[in-house]
mmCIF file of C-alpha atoms in Angstrom:
data_model
loop_
_atom_site.group_PDB
_atom_site.id
_atom_site.type_symbol
_atom_site.label_atom_id
_atom_site.label_comp_id
_atom_site.label_asym_id
_atom_site.label_seq_id
_atom_site.Cartn_x
_atom_site.Cartn_y
_atom_site.Cartn_z
ATOM 1 C CA MET A 13 14.185 -16.322 5.302
ATOM 2 C CA LYS A 14 11.404 -15.538 2.782
ATOM 3 C CA LYS A 15 11.751 -11.838 3.610
ATOM 4 C CA CYS A 16 15.455 -11.922 2.872
ATOM 5 C CA ILE A 17 14.862 -13.704 -0.452
ATOM 6 C CA LEU A 18 12.181 -11.144 -1.386
ATOM 7 C CA VAL A 19 14.490 -8.192 -0.690
ATOM 8 C CA ILE A 20 17.287 -9.789 -2.716
ATOM 9 C CA THR A 21 14.830 -10.517 -5.552
ATOM 10 C CA LEU A 22 13.620 -6.924 -5.513
ATOM 11 C CA LEU A 23 17.191 -5.662 -5.684
ATOM 12 C CA LEU A 24 17.914 -7.983 -8.606
ATOM 13 C CA LEU A 25 14.773 -6.821 -10.407
ATOM 14 C CA CYS A 26 15.952 -3.255 -9.973
ATOM 15 C CA GLY A 27 19.256 -4.213 -11.611
ATOM 16 C CA CYS A 28 21.114 -3.876 -8.299
ATOM 17 C CA THR A 29 20.735 -0.139 -8.653
ATOM 18 C CA ASN A 30 20.751 1.914 -5.494
ATOM 19 C CA ILE A 31 17.233 3.296 -5.149
ATOM 20 C CA ASN A 32 18.710 6.681 -4.299
ATOM 21 C CA ASN A 33 20.040 6.879 -7.871
ATOM 22 C CA ALA A 34 16.761 5.801 -9.495
ATOM 23 C CA SER A 35 13.864 8.101 -10.344
ATOM 24 C CA VAL A 36 10.520 7.731 -8.582
ATOM 25 C CA GLN A 37 8.994 6.717 -11.923
ATOM 26 C CA ASP A 38 11.590 3.948 -12.387
ATOM 27 C CA ILE A 39 11.072 2.733 -8.816
ATOM 28 C CA THR A 40 7.295 2.516 -9.220
ATOM 29 C CA LYS A 41 7.670 0.724 -12.559
ATOM 30 C CA GLU A 42 10.065 -1.864 -11.114
ATOM 31 C CA VAL A 43 8.068 -2.564 -7.952
ATOM 32 C CA LEU A 44 4.699 -2.737 -9.711
ATOM 33 C CA GLY A 45 6.199 -4.964 -12.411
ATOM 34 C CA SER A 46 7.703 -7.437 -9.950
ATOM 35 C CA LYS A 47 6.153 -10.862 -9.475
ATOM 36 C CA ILE A 48 6.037 -11.596 -5.763
ATOM 37 C CA ASN A 49 3.439 -14.056 -4.493
ATOM 38 C CA SER A 50 4.397 -14.291 -0.858
ATOM 39 C CA TYR A 51 2.360 -13.302 2.180
ATOM 40 C CA ASN A 52 3.284 -12.899 5.819
ATOM 41 C CA GLU A 53 0.331 -10.914 7.217
ATOM 42 C CA TYR A 54 -3.193 -12.344 7.256
ATOM 43 C CA ARG A 55 -6.409 -10.455 8.014
ATOM 44 C CA THR A 56 -10.105 -11.220 7.652
ATOM 45 C CA GLY A 57 -10.778 -10.927 3.915
ATOM 46 C CA TYR A 58 -7.251 -10.125 2.756
ATOM 47 C CA LYS A 59 -3.568 -10.858 3.171
ATOM 48 C CA TYR A 60 -0.393 -9.029 2.202
ATOM 49 C CA TYR A 61 3.377 -9.097 2.279
ATOM 50 C CA LEU A 62 5.104 -6.851 4.839
ATOM 51 C CA PRO A 63 8.676 -6.059 3.743
ATOM 52 C CA GLN A 64 11.644 -6.540 6.035
ATOM 53 C CA GLY A 65 12.139 -3.461 8.194
ATOM 54 C CA LEU A 66 8.425 -2.759 8.601
ATOM 55 C CA ASN A 67 6.402 -3.990 11.563
ATOM 56 C CA VAL A 68 2.711 -3.891 12.451
ATOM 57 C CA ASN A 69 2.324 -1.368 15.266
ATOM 58 C CA SER A 70 -1.458 -1.721 15.540
ATOM 59 C CA SER A 71 -4.313 -3.248 13.574
ATOM 60 C CA LYS A 72 -7.946 -2.220 13.991
ATOM 61 C CA LYS A 73 -10.422 -3.550 11.445
ATOM 62 C CA TYR A 74 -9.143 -2.260 8.096
ATOM 63 C CA ASN A 75 -6.795 0.398 9.443
ATOM 64 C CA GLU A 76 -3.258 -0.491 10.396
ATOM 65 C CA ILE A 77 -0.242 1.408 11.579
ATOM 66 C CA LEU A 78 3.003 0.025 10.243
ATOM 67 C CA ASN A 79 6.343 1.364 11.334
ATOM 68 C CA ASP A 80 10.013 1.171 10.525
ATOM 69 C CA ASP A 81 12.775 2.417 12.793
ATOM 70 C CA LYS A 82 11.759 6.098 12.307
ATOM 71 C CA TYR A 83 8.356 6.524 10.662
ATOM 72 C CA LYS A 84 4.744 5.398 10.863
ATOM 73 C CA TYR A 85 2.913 4.201 7.760
ATOM 74 C CA TYR A 86 -0.877 4.422 7.923
ATOM 75 C CA LEU A 87 -2.563 1.664 5.901
ATOM 76 C CA TYR A 88 -6.259 1.654 5.026
ATOM 77 C CA VAL A 89 -7.822 -1.229 3.090
ATOM 78 C CA ASP A 90 -11.108 -0.414 1.319
ATOM 79 C CA LEU A 91 -13.034 -3.697 1.144
ATOM 80 C CA VAL A 92 -16.261 -2.083 -0.079
ATOM 81 C CA SER A 93 -14.528 -0.512 -3.102
ATOM 82 C CA TYR A 94 -12.898 -3.856 -3.821
ATOM 83 C CA LEU A 95 -16.226 -5.670 -3.632
ATOM 84 C CA LYS A 96 -17.936 -3.127 -5.895
ATOM 85 C CA LYS A 97 -14.883 -2.855 -8.214
ATOM 86 C CA THR A 98 -15.008 0.928 -7.896
ATOM 87 C CA GLU A 99 -13.119 2.765 -10.631
ATOM 88 C CA LEU A 100 -10.302 5.098 -9.625
ATOM 89 C CA SER A 101 -11.013 8.773 -10.216
ATOM 90 C CA TYR A 102 -7.805 10.699 -9.566
ATOM 91 C CA LYS A 103 -6.708 13.930 -11.182
ATOM 92 C CA VAL A 104 -3.008 14.732 -11.204
ATOM 93 C CA ASN A 105 -2.406 17.510 -8.673
ATOM 94 C CA GLU A 106 -0.355 20.211 -10.380
ATOM 95 C CA ASN A 107 0.374 21.862 -7.002
ATOM 96 C CA ALA A 108 1.933 18.748 -5.473
ATOM 97 C CA TYR A 109 5.667 18.126 -5.257
ATOM 98 C CA LEU A 110 4.963 15.009 -7.348
ATOM 99 C CA SER A 111 1.651 13.588 -8.527
ATOM 100 C CA MET A 112 1.122 10.654 -10.870
ATOM 101 C CA THR A 113 -1.223 7.798 -11.650
ATOM 102 C CA LEU A 114 -0.057 4.199 -11.227
ATOM 103 C CA ASP A 115 -1.186 1.809 -13.975
ATOM 104 C CA ASP A 116 -4.702 3.298 -13.862
ATOM 105 C CA LYS A 117 -5.133 1.359 -10.595
ATOM 106 C CA GLY A 118 -3.908 3.990 -8.208
ATOM 107 C CA TYR A 119 -1.927 7.133 -7.660
ATOM 108 C CA LEU A 120 1.132 8.531 -5.942
ATOM 109 C CA GLU A 121 1.143 12.029 -4.522
ATOM 110 C CA ILE A 122 3.966 13.692 -2.610
ATOM 111 C CA ASN A 123 3.653 17.024 -0.833
ATOM 112 C CA GLU A 124 6.213 18.913 1.242
ATOM 113 C CA LYS A 125 5.365 19.259 4.924
ATOM 114 C CA ASN A 126 7.680 20.869 7.510
ATOM 115 C CA ASP A 127 10.975 19.869 5.805
ATOM 116 C CA LYS A 128 9.619 16.345 5.228
ATOM 117 C CA TYR A 129 7.355 14.784 2.634
ATOM 118 C CA LEU A 130 3.802 13.533 2.976
ATOM 119 C CA ILE A 131 3.506 10.531 0.681
ATOM 120 C CA GLU A 132 0.063 9.221 -0.248
ATOM 121 C CA ILE A 133 -0.096 6.076 -2.326
ATOM 122 C CA MET A 134 -3.359 4.443 -3.309
ATOM 123 C CA TYR A 135 -3.201 1.171 -5.199
ATOM 124 C CA ASN A 136 -5.149 -2.073 -5.339
ATOM 125 C CA TYR A 137 -8.072 -0.734 -3.240
ATOM 126 C CA ALA A 138 -5.803 0.282 -0.359
ATOM 127 C CA LYS A 139 -3.950 3.417 0.681
ATOM 128 C CA ILE A 140 -0.778 4.166 2.631
ATOM 129 C CA GLU A 141 0.211 7.570 3.999
ATOM 130 C CA VAL A 142 3.578 8.361 5.573
ATOM 131 C CA VAL A 143 5.492 11.514 6.489
ATOM 132 C CA THR A 144 9.193 10.936 5.864
ATOM 133 C CA ASP A 145 12.448 12.383 4.618
ATOM 134 C CA ASN A 146 13.395 9.107 2.881
ATOM 135 C CA VAL A 147 10.947 9.340 -0.009
ATOM 136 C CA LYS A 148 12.262 6.545 -2.220
ATOM 137 C CA ARG A 149 12.545 3.966 0.573
ATOM 138 C CA ALA A 150 9.008 4.818 1.738
ATOM 139 C CA ILE A 151 7.674 4.464 -1.818
ATOM 140 C CA VAL A 152 9.324 1.048 -2.276
ATOM 141 C CA ASP A 153 8.041 -0.289 1.048
ATOM 142 C CA SER A 154 4.546 1.132 0.544
ATOM 143 C CA LEU A 155 4.194 -0.193 -2.986
ATOM 144 C CA ILE A 156 5.378 -3.654 -1.961
ATOM 145 C CA VAL A 157 2.605 -3.783 0.644
ATOM 146 C CA LEU A 158 -0.094 -2.336 -1.618
ATOM 147 C CA LYS A 159 0.768 -4.347 -4.726
ATOM 148 C CA ASN A 160 0.777 -7.623 -2.831
ATOM 149 C CA ILE A 161 -2.586 -7.294 -1.091
ATOM 150 C CA SER A 162 -4.658 -10.308 -2.062
ATOM 151 C CA TYR A 163 -8.382 -10.241 -1.360
ATOM 152 C CA ASN A 164 -10.754 -13.123 -0.615
ATOM 153 C CA TYR A 165 -13.971 -12.185 -2.403
ATOM 154 C CA LYS A 166 -16.146 -14.816 -0.710
ATOM 155 C CA ILE A 167 -15.172 -13.748 2.801
ATOM 156 C CA ILE A 168 -15.589 -10.041 2.029
ATOM 157 C CA ASP A 169 -18.945 -10.618 0.357
ATOM 158 C CA SER A 170 -20.238 -12.625 3.316
ATOM 159 C CA MET A 171 -18.998 -9.956 5.765
ATOM 160 C CA ILE A 172 -20.814 -7.206 3.860
ATOM 161 C CA MET A 173 -23.981 -9.301 3.614
ATOM 162 C CA TYR A 174 -23.851 -9.957 7.364
ATOM 163 C CA LEU A 175 -23.512 -6.235 8.059
ATOM 164 C CA LYS A 176 -26.479 -5.446 5.797
ATOM 165 C CA VAL A 177 -28.672 -8.051 7.491
ATOM 166 C CA SER A 178 -27.697 -7.058 11.036
ATOM 167 C CA HIS A 179 -28.342 -3.354 10.323
ATOM 168 C CA SER A 180 -31.697 -4.020 8.686
ATOM 169 C CA ASP A 181 -32.940 -5.494 11.980
ATOM 170 C CA LEU A 182 -32.548 -2.118 13.710
#
């Protein structure tokens, strides 16, 4: 039920405009500006919202494969960068089909690949890559996941400290 409400809310925030008629810039602005504080996927050190239509195919440490009915989305969560508050250093790629920064917290890059598009989105210390022909739908779904990742600093810090201590014994 929460998923259905979230999708309806997102559509209302977008002014009930069909995403196929909106520009990529407008889509990113609407999704990143939305206020959604709901979570349905929980991992060690972080949680996030997975939009309706996407499923978790596999989850290994901080790498996950999400999928819809046609495509696989590869999610990587960078806990070390989050812990260290690493600054983004991305240069717009003039050779890409589309390349842009996202609120100085990430980037979106689209490149053509065999009559489809490779979409790379990095935001909020996480990254999603997907090869698709439905660019706008993939951007909406990816940004919803990335924007809504919520980290637990104490858990992440203790995990990193544990790894440092256990490796120093070697």
